[in-house]
Amino acid sequence: MNGYIPPTPGAPRLPHYRLTLTVGDHSPRHLRRIARSLLAEWELAHLTDAVELALTEVVTNVHRHVPGRRCTVLLLRQPAGLRVEATDDAPPLPPVVLSADPEAESGRGLLLLESLVDKWGVAPEPGGGKTVWCEWGHPN
């Protein structure tokens, strides 16, 4: 299912946006535009810069490291903030790099993510693959 899913009246379901795509060169830009619009609607505009950077990082990783470049992106409005997920079917979990060579042109993505969010993690998917997730609005 792709697109904005509004809350159902009387149901506890929170509004969210889910998009399954093959990531291309322009995907991060389009996802940033979507996120900016949703965050304004959900009265979370103060998170826009951090969410845009985090989305760019996780989607760029799919583009670079996932065969077939397919993923599902989820933006979920939570009672205290926001959760963003990127799920793909590539089995290996990304390595956690605690420091990067200052001369390296890549390898700082998870360090960047760590600095932008309140919580984040990587979870294996039952049928294979993984979900990289991050949240704002929760205690560390």
Short mmCIF file of N, CA and C in Angstrom, two decimals:
data_model
loop_
_atom_site.label_atom_id
_atom_site.label_comp_id
_atom_site.label_asym_id
_atom_site.label_seq_id
_atom_site.Cartn_x
_atom_site.Cartn_y
_atom_site.Cartn_z
N MET A 1 0.85 -1.16 0.00
CA MET A 1 0.00 0.00 0.00
C MET A 1 0.90 1.23 0.00
N ASN A 2 0.63 2.16 -0.86
CA ASN A 2 1.42 3.38 -0.96
C ASN A 2 0.55 4.58 -0.64
N GLY A 3 1.14 5.57 0.03
CA GLY A 3 0.47 6.83 0.22
C GLY A 3 0.03 7.09 1.63
N TYR A 4 -0.56 8.26 1.79
CA TYR A 4 -1.01 8.73 3.09
C TYR A 4 -2.21 7.94 3.55
N ILE A 5 -2.19 7.52 4.78
CA ILE A 5 -3.30 6.78 5.37
C ILE A 5 -3.79 7.58 6.57
N PRO A 6 -4.95 8.24 6.45
CA PRO A 6 -5.43 9.06 7.56
C PRO A 6 -5.93 8.19 8.71
N PRO A 7 -6.00 8.77 9.91
CA PRO A 7 -6.53 8.00 11.03
C PRO A 7 -8.01 7.68 10.80
N THR A 8 -8.42 6.54 11.25
CA THR A 8 -9.82 6.14 11.15
C THR A 8 -10.56 6.68 12.37
N PRO A 9 -11.68 7.39 12.16
CA PRO A 9 -12.41 7.91 13.31
C PRO A 9 -12.80 6.79 14.28
N GLY A 10 -12.54 7.01 15.55
CA GLY A 10 -12.88 6.04 16.59
C GLY A 10 -11.88 4.91 16.75
N ALA A 11 -10.88 4.84 15.90
CA ALA A 11 -9.89 3.76 15.99
C ALA A 11 -8.59 4.31 16.56
N PRO A 12 -7.82 3.48 17.27
CA PRO A 12 -6.58 3.95 17.86
C PRO A 12 -5.44 4.08 16.86
N ARG A 13 -5.67 3.73 15.62
CA ARG A 13 -4.63 3.76 14.61
C ARG A 13 -4.14 5.18 14.37
N LEU A 14 -2.84 5.35 14.36
CA LEU A 14 -2.25 6.66 14.15
C LEU A 14 -2.01 6.91 12.66
N PRO A 15 -2.05 8.18 12.23
CA PRO A 15 -1.81 8.46 10.82
C PRO A 15 -0.38 8.07 10.43
N HIS A 16 -0.26 7.57 9.22
CA HIS A 16 1.05 7.20 8.72
C HIS A 16 1.08 7.26 7.21
N TYR A 17 2.28 7.19 6.68
CA TYR A 17 2.49 7.20 5.24
C TYR A 17 3.43 6.04 4.93
N ARG A 18 3.06 5.20 3.97
CA ARG A 18 3.88 4.05 3.58
C ARG A 18 4.06 4.08 2.07
N LEU A 19 5.29 3.87 1.63
CA LEU A 19 5.60 3.86 0.21
C LEU A 19 6.60 2.75 -0.07
N THR A 20 6.25 1.87 -1.01
CA THR A 20 7.17 0.83 -1.47
C THR A 20 7.71 1.29 -2.82
N LEU A 21 9.03 1.29 -2.95
CA LEU A 21 9.62 1.83 -4.16
C LEU A 21 10.94 1.15 -4.50
N THR A 22 11.34 1.33 -5.74
CA THR A 22 12.70 1.03 -6.16
C THR A 22 13.44 2.36 -6.09
N VAL A 23 14.44 2.42 -5.24
CA VAL A 23 15.13 3.68 -4.96
C VAL A 23 15.98 4.08 -6.16
N GLY A 24 15.78 5.29 -6.61
CA GLY A 24 16.58 5.87 -7.69
C GLY A 24 17.30 7.12 -7.20
N ASP A 25 17.98 7.76 -8.11
CA ASP A 25 18.76 8.94 -7.75
C ASP A 25 17.92 10.06 -7.15
N HIS A 26 16.66 10.19 -7.56
CA HIS A 26 15.82 11.29 -7.10
C HIS A 26 14.91 10.92 -5.93
N SER A 27 14.95 9.68 -5.50
CA SER A 27 14.06 9.23 -4.42
C SER A 27 14.24 10.00 -3.13
N PRO A 28 15.47 10.26 -2.67
CA PRO A 28 15.59 11.02 -1.41
C PRO A 28 14.91 12.39 -1.48
N ARG A 29 15.06 13.07 -2.60
CA ARG A 29 14.43 14.39 -2.75
C ARG A 29 12.91 14.29 -2.66
N HIS A 30 12.33 13.31 -3.33
CA HIS A 30 10.88 13.14 -3.30
C HIS A 30 10.39 12.77 -1.89
N LEU A 31 11.12 11.90 -1.23
CA LEU A 31 10.73 11.52 0.14
C LEU A 31 10.87 12.69 1.10
N ARG A 32 11.87 13.53 0.93
CA ARG A 32 11.99 14.72 1.79
C ARG A 32 10.79 15.64 1.60
N ARG A 33 10.35 15.81 0.38
CA ARG A 33 9.19 16.67 0.10
C ARG A 33 7.94 16.10 0.76
N ILE A 34 7.75 14.80 0.65
CA ILE A 34 6.60 14.14 1.28
C ILE A 34 6.67 14.30 2.80
N ALA A 35 7.85 14.04 3.37
CA ALA A 35 8.01 14.16 4.83
C ALA A 35 7.72 15.58 5.29
N ARG A 36 8.24 16.56 4.59
CA ARG A 36 8.02 17.97 4.96
C ARG A 36 6.53 18.28 5.02
N SER A 37 5.78 17.82 4.03
CA SER A 37 4.34 18.06 3.98
C SER A 37 3.62 17.36 5.14
N LEU A 38 3.96 16.09 5.37
CA LEU A 38 3.32 15.35 6.46
C LEU A 38 3.64 15.94 7.82
N LEU A 39 4.90 16.31 8.04
CA LEU A 39 5.28 16.87 9.33
C LEU A 39 4.55 18.17 9.61
N ALA A 40 4.36 18.98 8.59
CA ALA A 40 3.59 20.22 8.78
C ALA A 40 2.14 19.88 9.15
N GLU A 41 1.55 18.92 8.45
CA GLU A 41 0.17 18.51 8.73
C GLU A 41 0.03 17.91 10.12
N TRP A 42 1.04 17.15 10.56
CA TRP A 42 1.00 16.47 11.85
C TRP A 42 1.52 17.36 12.99
N GLU A 43 1.75 18.63 12.70
CA GLU A 43 2.25 19.61 13.69
C GLU A 43 3.58 19.17 14.30
N LEU A 44 4.46 18.64 13.43
CA LEU A 44 5.80 18.22 13.83
C LEU A 44 6.86 18.90 12.96
N ALA A 45 6.54 20.09 12.48
CA ALA A 45 7.47 20.78 11.57
C ALA A 45 8.84 21.01 12.20
N HIS A 46 8.91 21.07 13.52
CA HIS A 46 10.21 21.27 14.19
C HIS A 46 11.17 20.10 13.96
N LEU A 47 10.66 18.97 13.50
CA LEU A 47 11.51 17.80 13.23
C LEU A 47 11.96 17.72 11.77
N THR A 48 11.53 18.64 10.94
CA THR A 48 11.74 18.54 9.49
C THR A 48 13.19 18.33 9.11
N ASP A 49 14.10 19.15 9.58
CA ASP A 49 15.51 19.03 9.17
C ASP A 49 16.08 17.66 9.53
N ALA A 50 15.86 17.23 10.75
CA ALA A 50 16.40 15.94 11.21
C ALA A 50 15.77 14.78 10.44
N VAL A 51 14.47 14.82 10.22
CA VAL A 51 13.78 13.74 9.50
C VAL A 51 14.26 13.68 8.05
N GLU A 52 14.40 14.83 7.42
CA GLU A 52 14.88 14.85 6.04
C GLU A 52 16.28 14.25 5.92
N LEU A 53 17.16 14.61 6.83
CA LEU A 53 18.52 14.05 6.79
C LEU A 53 18.51 12.55 7.06
N ALA A 54 17.74 12.11 8.04
CA ALA A 54 17.68 10.68 8.36
C ALA A 54 17.09 9.89 7.19
N LEU A 55 16.02 10.38 6.60
CA LEU A 55 15.43 9.71 5.44
C LEU A 55 16.44 9.61 4.29
N THR A 56 17.14 10.70 4.04
CA THR A 56 18.14 10.70 2.98
C THR A 56 19.18 9.63 3.24
N GLU A 57 19.64 9.52 4.47
CA GLU A 57 20.67 8.55 4.82
C GLU A 57 20.18 7.12 4.62
N VAL A 58 19.01 6.78 5.16
CA VAL A 58 18.57 5.38 5.07
C VAL A 58 18.21 4.99 3.63
N VAL A 59 17.64 5.91 2.87
CA VAL A 59 17.27 5.59 1.50
C VAL A 59 18.51 5.53 0.61
N THR A 60 19.48 6.37 0.85
CA THR A 60 20.73 6.32 0.09
C THR A 60 21.44 5.00 0.36
N ASN A 61 21.39 4.50 1.60
CA ASN A 61 21.98 3.21 1.90
C ASN A 61 21.31 2.09 1.11
N VAL A 62 20.00 2.16 0.95
CA VAL A 62 19.30 1.17 0.13
C VAL A 62 19.81 1.26 -1.31
N HIS A 63 19.91 2.46 -1.83
CA HIS A 63 20.38 2.66 -3.20
C HIS A 63 21.78 2.07 -3.40
N ARG A 64 22.64 2.25 -2.43
CA ARG A 64 24.03 1.81 -2.55
C ARG A 64 24.26 0.34 -2.22
N HIS A 65 23.49 -0.21 -1.29
CA HIS A 65 23.85 -1.51 -0.73
C HIS A 65 22.83 -2.63 -0.90
N VAL A 66 21.63 -2.34 -1.37
CA VAL A 66 20.59 -3.37 -1.47
C VAL A 66 20.42 -3.79 -2.93
N PRO A 67 20.69 -5.06 -3.24
CA PRO A 67 20.45 -5.53 -4.61
C PRO A 67 18.99 -5.30 -4.99
N GLY A 68 18.77 -4.76 -6.16
CA GLY A 68 17.41 -4.47 -6.60
C GLY A 68 16.88 -3.13 -6.11
N ARG A 69 17.49 -2.58 -5.06
CA ARG A 69 17.17 -1.24 -4.52
C ARG A 69 15.71 -1.07 -4.13
N ARG A 70 15.02 -2.16 -3.74
CA ARG A 70 13.63 -2.08 -3.31
C ARG A 70 13.57 -1.87 -1.82
N CYS A 71 12.63 -1.04 -1.37
CA CYS A 71 12.40 -0.87 0.06
C CYS A 71 11.00 -0.33 0.28
N THR A 72 10.58 -0.41 1.53
CA THR A 72 9.34 0.22 1.97
C THR A 72 9.70 1.23 3.04
N VAL A 73 9.25 2.45 2.84
CA VAL A 73 9.50 3.54 3.79
C VAL A 73 8.19 3.81 4.52
N LEU A 74 8.28 3.94 5.83
CA LEU A 74 7.12 4.23 6.67
C LEU A 74 7.41 5.45 7.53
N LEU A 75 6.51 6.41 7.53
CA LEU A 75 6.52 7.53 8.47
C LEU A 75 5.28 7.36 9.32
N LEU A 76 5.46 7.19 10.62
CA LEU A 76 4.36 6.90 11.53
C LEU A 76 4.28 7.97 12.60
N ARG A 77 3.17 8.67 12.63
CA ARG A 77 2.91 9.66 13.69
C ARG A 77 2.66 8.88 14.96
N GLN A 78 3.39 9.20 16.02
CA GLN A 78 3.20 8.54 17.30
C GLN A 78 2.67 9.56 18.31
N PRO A 79 2.09 9.09 19.41
CA PRO A 79 1.54 10.04 20.39
C PRO A 79 2.56 11.08 20.86
N ALA A 80 3.83 10.68 20.97
CA ALA A 80 4.84 11.61 21.48
C ALA A 80 5.83 12.05 20.41
N GLY A 81 5.59 11.74 19.14
CA GLY A 81 6.57 12.13 18.13
C GLY A 81 6.38 11.40 16.82
N LEU A 82 7.48 10.85 16.30
CA LEU A 82 7.48 10.26 14.98
C LEU A 82 8.42 9.06 14.92
N ARG A 83 8.05 8.08 14.10
CA ARG A 83 8.92 6.93 13.81
C ARG A 83 9.07 6.84 12.30
N VAL A 84 10.29 6.63 11.84
CA VAL A 84 10.58 6.42 10.43
C VAL A 84 11.23 5.06 10.29
N GLU A 85 10.79 4.29 9.29
CA GLU A 85 11.36 2.98 9.03
C GLU A 85 11.68 2.84 7.55
N ALA A 86 12.75 2.10 7.26
CA ALA A 86 13.07 1.69 5.90
C ALA A 86 13.33 0.19 5.95
N THR A 87 12.49 -0.58 5.28
CA THR A 87 12.58 -2.03 5.29
C THR A 87 13.00 -2.50 3.90
N ASP A 88 14.01 -3.38 3.86
CA ASP A 88 14.45 -3.95 2.59
C ASP A 88 14.63 -5.45 2.75
N ASP A 89 14.93 -6.12 1.65
CA ASP A 89 15.06 -7.57 1.71
C ASP A 89 16.50 -8.05 1.71
N ALA A 90 17.46 -7.16 1.92
CA ALA A 90 18.86 -7.55 1.98
C ALA A 90 19.16 -8.10 3.37
N PRO A 91 19.69 -9.32 3.46
CA PRO A 91 19.86 -9.96 4.76
C PRO A 91 20.88 -9.36 5.72
N PRO A 92 22.02 -8.90 5.27
CA PRO A 92 22.99 -8.48 6.29
C PRO A 92 22.57 -7.19 7.00
N LEU A 93 22.80 -7.18 8.29
CA LEU A 93 22.57 -5.96 9.04
C LEU A 93 23.76 -5.06 8.82
N PRO A 94 23.54 -3.74 8.76
CA PRO A 94 24.68 -2.84 8.52
C PRO A 94 25.62 -2.84 9.72
N PRO A 95 26.92 -2.72 9.46
CA PRO A 95 27.86 -2.65 10.58
C PRO A 95 27.70 -1.32 11.32
N VAL A 96 27.86 -1.36 12.61
CA VAL A 96 27.80 -0.13 13.40
C VAL A 96 29.22 0.41 13.49
N VAL A 97 29.43 1.56 12.86
CA VAL A 97 30.74 2.19 12.84
C VAL A 97 30.75 3.26 13.92
N LEU A 98 31.65 3.13 14.87
CA LEU A 98 31.71 4.08 15.97
C LEU A 98 32.64 5.25 15.67
N SER A 99 33.50 5.10 14.67
CA SER A 99 34.35 6.21 14.24
C SER A 99 34.64 6.00 12.76
N ALA A 100 34.92 7.09 12.06
CA ALA A 100 35.21 7.01 10.64
C ALA A 100 36.51 7.72 10.35
N ASP A 101 37.22 7.22 9.36
CA ASP A 101 38.44 7.86 8.90
C ASP A 101 38.09 9.25 8.40
N PRO A 102 38.76 10.29 8.88
CA PRO A 102 38.44 11.65 8.45
C PRO A 102 38.60 11.86 6.95
N GLU A 103 39.39 11.03 6.29
CA GLU A 103 39.61 11.16 4.85
C GLU A 103 38.62 10.34 4.03
N ALA A 104 37.85 9.47 4.68
CA ALA A 104 36.91 8.60 3.96
C ALA A 104 35.76 9.41 3.40
N GLU A 105 35.28 8.99 2.21
CA GLU A 105 34.16 9.68 1.58
C GLU A 105 32.82 9.08 1.97
N SER A 106 32.83 7.96 2.69
CA SER A 106 31.59 7.34 3.14
C SER A 106 31.87 6.64 4.46
N GLY A 107 30.83 6.03 5.03
CA GLY A 107 31.01 5.28 6.26
C GLY A 107 30.58 6.02 7.52
N ARG A 108 30.01 7.20 7.35
CA ARG A 108 29.60 7.98 8.52
C ARG A 108 28.09 8.00 8.71
N GLY A 109 27.37 7.26 7.89
CA GLY A 109 25.91 7.35 7.88
C GLY A 109 25.25 7.04 9.20
N LEU A 110 25.66 5.94 9.84
CA LEU A 110 25.03 5.58 11.10
C LEU A 110 25.46 6.51 12.23
N LEU A 111 26.68 7.06 12.13
CA LEU A 111 27.08 8.09 13.09
C LEU A 111 26.21 9.33 12.95
N LEU A 112 25.93 9.70 11.72
CA LEU A 112 25.05 10.84 11.45
C LEU A 112 23.66 10.56 12.00
N LEU A 113 23.14 9.37 11.73
CA LEU A 113 21.82 9.00 12.22
C LEU A 113 21.77 9.09 13.75
N GLU A 114 22.79 8.58 14.40
CA GLU A 114 22.87 8.63 15.87
C GLU A 114 22.74 10.05 16.39
N SER A 115 23.31 11.02 15.68
CA SER A 115 23.28 12.40 16.16
C SER A 115 21.96 13.11 15.87
N LEU A 116 21.13 12.55 15.01
CA LEU A 116 19.90 13.22 14.57
C LEU A 116 18.65 12.78 15.31
N VAL A 117 18.68 11.60 15.92
CA VAL A 117 17.46 10.99 16.43
C VAL A 117 17.53 10.76 17.93
N ASP A 118 16.37 10.50 18.52
CA ASP A 118 16.32 10.14 19.94
C ASP A 118 16.66 8.67 20.14
N LYS A 119 16.17 7.81 19.24
CA LYS A 119 16.43 6.37 19.30
C LYS A 119 16.51 5.85 17.88
N TRP A 120 17.32 4.81 17.68
CA TRP A 120 17.34 4.15 16.38
C TRP A 120 17.81 2.72 16.56
N GLY A 121 17.58 1.92 15.53
CA GLY A 121 18.04 0.55 15.59
C GLY A 121 17.85 -0.14 14.26
N VAL A 122 18.28 -1.39 14.22
CA VAL A 122 18.13 -2.24 13.05
C VAL A 122 17.54 -3.55 13.54
N ALA A 123 16.48 -4.00 12.89
CA ALA A 123 15.82 -5.23 13.30
C ALA A 123 15.72 -6.17 12.11
N PRO A 124 16.10 -7.44 12.29
CA PRO A 124 15.93 -8.41 11.21
C PRO A 124 14.44 -8.67 10.97
N GLU A 125 14.08 -8.89 9.72
CA GLU A 125 12.70 -9.21 9.36
C GLU A 125 12.52 -10.72 9.37
N PRO A 126 11.35 -11.22 9.78
CA PRO A 126 11.13 -12.67 9.88
C PRO A 126 11.41 -13.45 8.59
N GLY A 127 11.05 -12.91 7.44
CA GLY A 127 11.26 -13.62 6.18
C GLY A 127 12.58 -13.29 5.52
N GLY A 128 13.45 -12.60 6.22
CA GLY A 128 14.71 -12.12 5.64
C GLY A 128 14.65 -10.62 5.45
N GLY A 129 15.77 -10.02 5.37
CA GLY A 129 15.82 -8.58 5.23
C GLY A 129 15.93 -7.91 6.58
N LYS A 130 15.74 -6.60 6.58
CA LYS A 130 15.90 -5.84 7.81
C LYS A 130 15.08 -4.56 7.74
N THR A 131 14.86 -3.98 8.92
CA THR A 131 14.25 -2.66 9.03
C THR A 131 15.20 -1.78 9.82
N VAL A 132 15.57 -0.66 9.22
CA VAL A 132 16.31 0.38 9.93
C VAL A 132 15.26 1.38 10.37
N TRP A 133 15.22 1.68 11.68
CA TRP A 133 14.18 2.56 12.20
C TRP A 133 14.80 3.66 13.07
N CYS A 134 14.09 4.75 13.18
CA CYS A 134 14.52 5.83 14.07
C CYS A 134 13.28 6.55 14.58
N GLU A 135 13.43 7.15 15.78
CA GLU A 135 12.30 7.81 16.43
C GLU A 135 12.75 9.15 17.02
N TRP A 136 11.79 10.05 17.06
CA TRP A 136 11.95 11.35 17.69
C TRP A 136 10.81 11.51 18.68
N GLY A 137 11.11 12.17 19.80
CA GLY A 137 10.07 12.43 20.78
C GLY A 137 10.01 11.43 21.90
N HIS A 138 11.03 10.63 22.05
CA HIS A 138 11.07 9.62 23.11
C HIS A 138 12.33 9.80 23.91
N PRO A 139 12.30 9.48 25.19
CA PRO A 139 13.52 9.57 25.98
C PRO A 139 14.58 8.59 25.49
N ASN A 140 15.84 8.95 25.62
CA ASN A 140 16.93 8.06 25.16
C ASN A 140 17.03 6.82 26.01
#
